[in-house]
mmCIF file with all atom_site columns, C-alpha atoms in Angstrom:
data_model
loop_
_atom_site.group_PDB
_atom_site.id
_atom_site.type_symbol
_atom_site.label_atom_id
_atom_site.label_alt_id
_atom_site.label_comp_id
_atom_site.label_asym_id
_atom_site.label_entity_id
_atom_site.label_seq_id
_atom_site.pdbx_PDB_ins_code
_atom_site.Cartn_x
_atom_site.Cartn_y
_atom_site.Cartn_z
_atom_site.occupancy
_atom_site.B_iso_or_equiv
_atom_site.pdbx_formal_charge
_atom_site.auth_seq_id
_atom_site.auth_comp_id
_atom_site.auth_asym_id
_atom_site.auth_atom_id
_atom_site.pdbx_PDB_model_num
ATOM 1   C CA . MET C 1 1   ? 14.109  -5.977  17.605  1.00 81.00 ? 283 MET C CA 1
ATOM 2   C CA . TYR C 1 2   ? 12.199  -2.887  18.543  1.00 82.00 ? 284 TYR C CA 1
ATOM 3   C CA . GLY C 1 3   ? 14.865  -2.209  21.317  1.00 85.00 ? 285 GLY C CA 1
ATOM 4   C CA . ASP C 1 4   ? 15.199  1.373   20.272  1.00 89.00 ? 286 ASP C CA 1
ATOM 5   C CA . HIS C 1 5   ? 11.379  2.014   20.041  1.00 92.00 ? 287 HIS C CA 1
ATOM 6   C CA . THR C 1 6   ? 9.103   3.528   22.523  1.00 94.00 ? 288 THR C CA 1
ATOM 7   C CA . LEU C 1 7   ? 5.871   1.521   23.161  1.00 95.00 ? 289 LEU C CA 1
ATOM 8   C CA . LEU C 1 8   ? 3.971   3.876   20.947  1.00 95.00 ? 290 LEU C CA 1
ATOM 9   C CA . GLN C 1 9   ? 6.671   3.732   18.113  1.00 95.00 ? 291 GLN C CA 1
ATOM 10  C CA . ALA C 1 10  ? 6.511   -0.113  18.163  1.00 95.00 ? 292 ALA C CA 1
ATOM 11  C CA . ALA C 1 11  ? 2.696   -0.122  18.235  1.00 96.00 ? 293 ALA C CA 1
ATOM 12  C CA . GLY C 1 12  ? 2.576   2.303   15.290  1.00 96.00 ? 294 GLY C CA 1
ATOM 13  C CA . GLN C 1 13  ? 5.132   0.346   13.252  1.00 97.00 ? 295 GLN C CA 1
ATOM 14  C CA . LEU C 1 14  ? 3.171   -2.953  13.913  1.00 97.00 ? 296 LEU C CA 1
ATOM 15  C CA . LEU C 1 15  ? -0.118  -1.414  12.836  1.00 98.00 ? 297 LEU C CA 1
ATOM 16  C CA . LEU C 1 16  ? 1.387   -0.205  9.704   1.00 98.00 ? 298 LEU C CA 1
ATOM 17  C CA . ALA C 1 17  ? 2.873   -3.486  8.907   1.00 98.00 ? 299 ALA C CA 1
ATOM 18  C CA . PHE C 1 18  ? -0.337  -5.285  9.657   1.00 98.00 ? 300 PHE C CA 1
ATOM 19  C CA . ALA C 1 19  ? -2.360  -2.853  7.350   1.00 98.00 ? 301 ALA C CA 1
ATOM 20  C CA . PHE C 1 20  ? 0.069   -3.880  4.493   1.00 98.00 ? 302 PHE C CA 1
ATOM 21  C CA . LEU C 1 21  ? -0.036  -7.571  5.275   1.00 98.00 ? 303 LEU C CA 1
ATOM 22  C CA . ALA C 1 22  ? -3.785  -7.777  5.645   1.00 98.00 ? 304 ALA C CA 1
ATOM 23  C CA . THR C 1 23  ? -4.410  -5.953  2.340   1.00 97.00 ? 305 THR C CA 1
ATOM 24  C CA . GLY C 1 24  ? -1.750  -7.841  0.496   1.00 97.00 ? 306 GLY C CA 1
ATOM 25  C CA . ILE C 1 25  ? -3.265  -11.087 1.494   1.00 97.00 ? 307 ILE C CA 1
ATOM 26  C CA . ARG C 1 26  ? -6.702  -9.939  0.731   1.00 97.00 ? 308 ARG C CA 1
ATOM 27  C CA . ASN C 1 27  ? -5.641  -8.613  -2.726  1.00 96.00 ? 309 ASN C CA 1
ATOM 28  C CA . ALA C 1 28  ? -3.606  -11.720 -3.592  1.00 96.00 ? 310 ALA C CA 1
ATOM 29  C CA . GLY C 1 29  ? -6.647  -13.736 -2.772  1.00 95.00 ? 311 GLY C CA 1
ATOM 30  C CA . TRP C 1 30  ? -10.188 -12.871 -3.548  1.00 95.00 ? 312 TRP C CA 1
ATOM 31  C CA . LYS C 1 31  ? -9.508  -9.466  -4.909  1.00 95.00 ? 313 LYS C CA 1
ATOM 32  C CA . PHE C 1 32  ? -6.812  -10.310 -7.405  1.00 97.00 ? 314 PHE C CA 1
ATOM 33  C CA . GLY C 1 33  ? -9.181  -10.622 -10.342 1.00 97.00 ? 315 GLY C CA 1
ATOM 34  C CA . GLN C 1 34  ? -10.840 -7.362  -9.659  1.00 96.00 ? 316 GLN C CA 1
ATOM 35  C CA . HIS C 1 35  ? -7.582  -5.417  -9.436  1.00 96.00 ? 317 HIS C CA 1
ATOM 36  C CA . ARG C 1 36  ? -6.115  -7.101  -12.448 1.00 97.00 ? 318 ARG C CA 1
ATOM 37  C CA . ASP C 1 37  ? -9.234  -6.224  -14.413 1.00 97.00 ? 319 ASP C CA 1
ATOM 38  C CA . ARG C 1 38  ? -9.162  -2.627  -13.238 1.00 94.00 ? 320 ARG C CA 1
ATOM 39  C CA . MET C 1 39  ? -5.558  -2.418  -14.132 1.00 96.00 ? 321 MET C CA 1
ATOM 40  C CA . ALA C 1 40  ? -6.270  -3.622  -17.652 1.00 97.00 ? 322 ALA C CA 1
ATOM 41  C CA . ALA C 1 41  ? -9.160  -1.162  -17.992 1.00 93.00 ? 323 ALA C CA 1
ATOM 42  C CA . TYR C 1 42  ? -6.764  1.655   -17.053 1.00 92.00 ? 324 TYR C CA 1
ATOM 43  C CA . GLY C 1 43  ? -4.346  0.503   -19.779 1.00 93.00 ? 325 GLY C CA 1
ATOM 44  C CA . VAL C 1 44  ? -1.674  -0.777  -17.534 1.00 95.00 ? 326 VAL C CA 1
ATOM 45  C CA . PRO C 1 45  ? 0.451   -3.252  -19.534 1.00 96.00 ? 327 PRO C CA 1
ATOM 46  C CA . TYR C 1 46  ? 0.779   -6.811  -18.264 1.00 98.00 ? 328 TYR C CA 1
ATOM 47  C CA . PRO C 1 47  ? -1.632  -6.269  -15.424 1.00 97.00 ? 329 PRO C CA 1
ATOM 48  C CA . ALA C 1 48  ? -1.451  -9.766  -13.865 1.00 98.00 ? 330 ALA C CA 1
ATOM 49  C CA . ALA C 1 49  ? 2.240   -9.820  -13.845 1.00 98.00 ? 331 ALA C CA 1
ATOM 50  C CA . LEU C 1 50  ? 2.601   -6.213  -12.488 1.00 98.00 ? 332 LEU C CA 1
ATOM 51  C CA . LEU C 1 51  ? -0.056  -6.964  -9.881  1.00 98.00 ? 333 LEU C CA 1
ATOM 52  C CA . SER C 1 52  ? 1.830   -10.121 -8.748  1.00 98.00 ? 334 SER C CA 1
ATOM 53  C CA . ALA C 1 53  ? 5.129   -8.226  -8.557  1.00 98.00 ? 335 ALA C CA 1
ATOM 54  C CA . GLY C 1 54  ? 3.447   -5.402  -6.679  1.00 97.00 ? 336 GLY C CA 1
ATOM 55  C CA . LEU C 1 55  ? 1.875   -7.922  -4.121  1.00 98.00 ? 337 LEU C CA 1
ATOM 56  C CA . VAL C 1 56  ? 5.308   -9.605  -3.598  1.00 98.00 ? 338 VAL C CA 1
ATOM 57  C CA . ILE C 1 57  ? 6.940   -6.142  -2.973  1.00 98.00 ? 339 ILE C CA 1
ATOM 58  C CA . GLN C 1 58  ? 4.121   -5.200  -0.629  1.00 98.00 ? 340 GLN C CA 1
ATOM 59  C CA . LEU C 1 59  ? 4.239   -8.428  1.388   1.00 98.00 ? 341 LEU C CA 1
ATOM 60  C CA . ALA C 1 60  ? 8.027   -8.387  1.589   1.00 98.00 ? 342 ALA C CA 1
ATOM 61  C CA . GLY C 1 61  ? 8.147   -4.779  2.797   1.00 98.00 ? 343 GLY C CA 1
ATOM 62  C CA . ALA C 1 62  ? 5.467   -5.314  5.257   1.00 98.00 ? 344 ALA C CA 1
ATOM 63  C CA . THR C 1 63  ? 7.201   -8.467  6.634   1.00 98.00 ? 345 THR C CA 1
ATOM 64  C CA . LEU C 1 64  ? 10.519  -6.709  7.119   1.00 98.00 ? 346 LEU C CA 1
ATOM 65  C CA . LEU C 1 65  ? 8.655   -3.902  8.830   1.00 98.00 ? 347 LEU C CA 1
ATOM 66  C CA . ALA C 1 66  ? 6.850   -6.226  11.095  1.00 98.00 ? 348 ALA C CA 1
ATOM 67  C CA . LEU C 1 67  ? 10.085  -8.031  11.950  1.00 97.00 ? 349 LEU C CA 1
ATOM 68  C CA . ASP C 1 68  ? 11.905  -4.639  12.424  1.00 96.00 ? 350 ASP C CA 1
ATOM 69  C CA . LEU C 1 69  ? 14.499  -5.740  9.927   1.00 96.00 ? 351 LEU C CA 1
ATOM 70  C CA . TRP C 1 70  ? 16.221  -2.958  7.765   1.00 96.00 ? 352 TRP C CA 1
ATOM 71  C CA . ARG C 1 71  ? 13.521  -0.587  8.890   1.00 96.00 ? 353 ARG C CA 1
ATOM 72  C CA . PRO C 1 72  ? 14.473  2.287   6.503   1.00 97.00 ? 354 PRO C CA 1
ATOM 73  C CA . VAL C 1 73  ? 14.653  -0.143  3.561   1.00 98.00 ? 355 VAL C CA 1
ATOM 74  C CA . ALA C 1 74  ? 11.344  -1.674  4.437   1.00 98.00 ? 356 ALA C CA 1
ATOM 75  C CA . ALA C 1 75  ? 9.670   1.721   4.869   1.00 98.00 ? 357 ALA C CA 1
ATOM 76  C CA . GLY C 1 76  ? 11.155  2.852   1.452   1.00 98.00 ? 358 GLY C CA 1
ATOM 77  C CA . ILE C 1 77  ? 9.866   -0.332  -0.247  1.00 98.00 ? 359 ILE C CA 1
ATOM 78  C CA . LEU C 1 78  ? 6.393   0.388   1.236   1.00 98.00 ? 360 LEU C CA 1
ATOM 79  C CA . ILE C 1 79  ? 6.539   4.068   0.307   1.00 98.00 ? 361 ILE C CA 1
ATOM 80  C CA . ALA C 1 80  ? 7.409   3.165   -3.404  1.00 98.00 ? 362 ALA C CA 1
ATOM 81  C CA . PHE C 1 81  ? 4.622   0.525   -3.328  1.00 98.00 ? 363 PHE C CA 1
ATOM 82  C CA . THR C 1 82  ? 2.158   3.063   -2.035  1.00 98.00 ? 364 THR C CA 1
ATOM 83  C CA . VAL C 1 83  ? 3.000   5.774   -4.488  1.00 98.00 ? 365 VAL C CA 1
ATOM 84  C CA . ALA C 1 84  ? 2.800   3.240   -7.420  1.00 97.00 ? 366 ALA C CA 1
ATOM 85  C CA . ALA C 1 85  ? -0.462  1.711   -6.336  1.00 97.00 ? 367 ALA C CA 1
ATOM 86  C CA . SER C 1 86  ? -1.937  5.159   -5.741  1.00 97.00 ? 368 SER C CA 1
ATOM 87  C CA . ALA C 1 87  ? -0.955  6.304   -9.267  1.00 95.00 ? 369 ALA C CA 1
ATOM 88  C CA . ILE C 1 88  ? -2.495  3.152   -10.753 1.00 95.00 ? 370 ILE C CA 1
ATOM 89  C CA . PHE C 1 89  ? -5.718  2.867   -8.653  1.00 94.00 ? 371 PHE C CA 1
ATOM 90  C CA . HIS C 1 90  ? -6.708  6.275   -7.335  1.00 93.00 ? 372 HIS C CA 1
ATOM 91  C CA . ARG C 1 91  ? -6.975  8.381   -10.508 1.00 90.00 ? 373 ARG C CA 1
ATOM 92  C CA . TRP C 1 92  ? -9.908  10.241  -9.132  1.00 87.00 ? 374 TRP C CA 1
ATOM 93  C CA . TRP C 1 93  ? -9.926  12.816  -11.978 1.00 89.00 ? 375 TRP C CA 1
ATOM 94  C CA . LEU C 1 94  ? -10.824 10.105  -14.385 1.00 86.00 ? 376 LEU C CA 1
ATOM 95  C CA . VAL C 1 95  ? -13.954 8.916   -12.427 1.00 88.00 ? 377 VAL C CA 1
ATOM 96  C CA . GLY C 1 96  ? -17.247 10.249  -13.697 1.00 88.00 ? 378 GLY C CA 1
ATOM 97  C CA . ASP C 1 97  ? -19.317 9.578   -10.699 1.00 91.00 ? 379 ASP C CA 1
ATOM 98  C CA . PRO C 1 98  ? -18.910 12.368  -8.170  1.00 91.00 ? 380 PRO C CA 1
ATOM 99  C CA . LEU C 1 99  ? -19.101 10.076  -5.186  1.00 94.00 ? 381 LEU C CA 1
ATOM 100 C CA . LEU C 1 100 ? -16.626 7.565   -6.494  1.00 93.00 ? 382 LEU C CA 1
ATOM 101 C CA . SER C 1 101 ? -14.277 10.378  -7.488  1.00 93.00 ? 383 SER C CA 1
ATOM 102 C CA . HIS C 1 102 ? -14.501 11.778  -3.953  1.00 94.00 ? 384 HIS C CA 1
ATOM 103 C CA . LEU C 1 103 ? -13.801 8.288   -2.525  1.00 95.00 ? 385 LEU C CA 1
ATOM 104 C CA . HIS C 1 104 ? -10.685 7.876   -4.711  1.00 91.00 ? 386 HIS C CA 1
ATOM 105 C CA . LEU C 1 105 ? -9.515  11.324  -3.729  1.00 95.00 ? 387 LEU C CA 1
ATOM 106 C CA . SER C 1 106 ? -10.075 10.454  -0.189  1.00 96.00 ? 388 SER C CA 1
ATOM 107 C CA . ASN C 1 107 ? -8.064  7.184   -0.525  1.00 96.00 ? 389 ASN C CA 1
ATOM 108 C CA . LEU C 1 108 ? -5.205  9.171   -2.213  1.00 96.00 ? 390 LEU C CA 1
ATOM 109 C CA . LEU C 1 109 ? -5.100  11.512  0.795   1.00 97.00 ? 391 LEU C CA 1
ATOM 110 C CA . VAL C 1 110 ? -5.040  8.674   3.260   1.00 97.00 ? 392 VAL C CA 1
ATOM 111 C CA . ASN C 1 111 ? -2.228  7.075   1.233   1.00 97.00 ? 393 ASN C CA 1
ATOM 112 C CA . CYS C 1 112 ? -0.288  10.423  1.671   1.00 97.00 ? 394 CYS C CA 1
ATOM 113 C CA . GLY C 1 113 ? -0.712  10.043  5.469   1.00 97.00 ? 395 GLY C CA 1
ATOM 114 C CA . VAL C 1 114 ? 0.484   6.502   5.267   1.00 98.00 ? 396 VAL C CA 1
ATOM 115 C CA . VAL C 1 115 ? 3.595   7.582   3.481   1.00 98.00 ? 397 VAL C CA 1
ATOM 116 C CA . GLY C 1 116 ? 4.099   10.231  6.250   1.00 97.00 ? 398 GLY C CA 1
ATOM 117 C CA . GLY C 1 117 ? 3.856   7.483   8.868   1.00 97.00 ? 399 GLY C CA 1
ATOM 118 C CA . LEU C 1 118 ? 6.396   5.314   6.874   1.00 98.00 ? 400 LEU C CA 1
ATOM 119 C CA . LEU C 1 119 ? 8.757   8.287   6.745   1.00 98.00 ? 401 LEU C CA 1
ATOM 120 C CA . LEU C 1 120 ? 8.545   8.681   10.531  1.00 96.00 ? 402 LEU C CA 1
ATOM 121 C CA . ILE C 1 121 ? 9.135   4.969   11.031  1.00 95.00 ? 403 ILE C CA 1
ATOM 122 C CA . ALA C 1 122 ? 12.248  5.171   8.740   1.00 96.00 ? 404 ALA C CA 1
ATOM 123 C CA . ALA C 1 123 ? 13.562  8.076   10.919  1.00 94.00 ? 405 ALA C CA 1
ATOM 124 C CA . ILE C 1 124 ? 13.350  6.098   14.289  1.00 88.00 ? 406 ILE C CA 1
#
């Protein structure tokens, strides 16, 4: 585990895994209702079921990444999750408030960077 990593590569991989684990736990807990309701408002069908499935996928991918198991698969799972979550939650062009629209666009761009980091992890 992590035998083929440099110290910086291992640290980066663990930080990415931690970010997904921490947000997954937070979103499964006290943020679940807020996200479910926002998904419903956006017209996402079966928001509670899809949110639950997404959280399972997020936590599974993050756990695999943290344990350095099937690294390219774990990164691929988290990339798919990030792209889907971004498409659902960061529709900046639909937000009327300029500040909130800017924040959603910024979150979308940060998620592009996260996907880039995951691609680098997959390539190790």
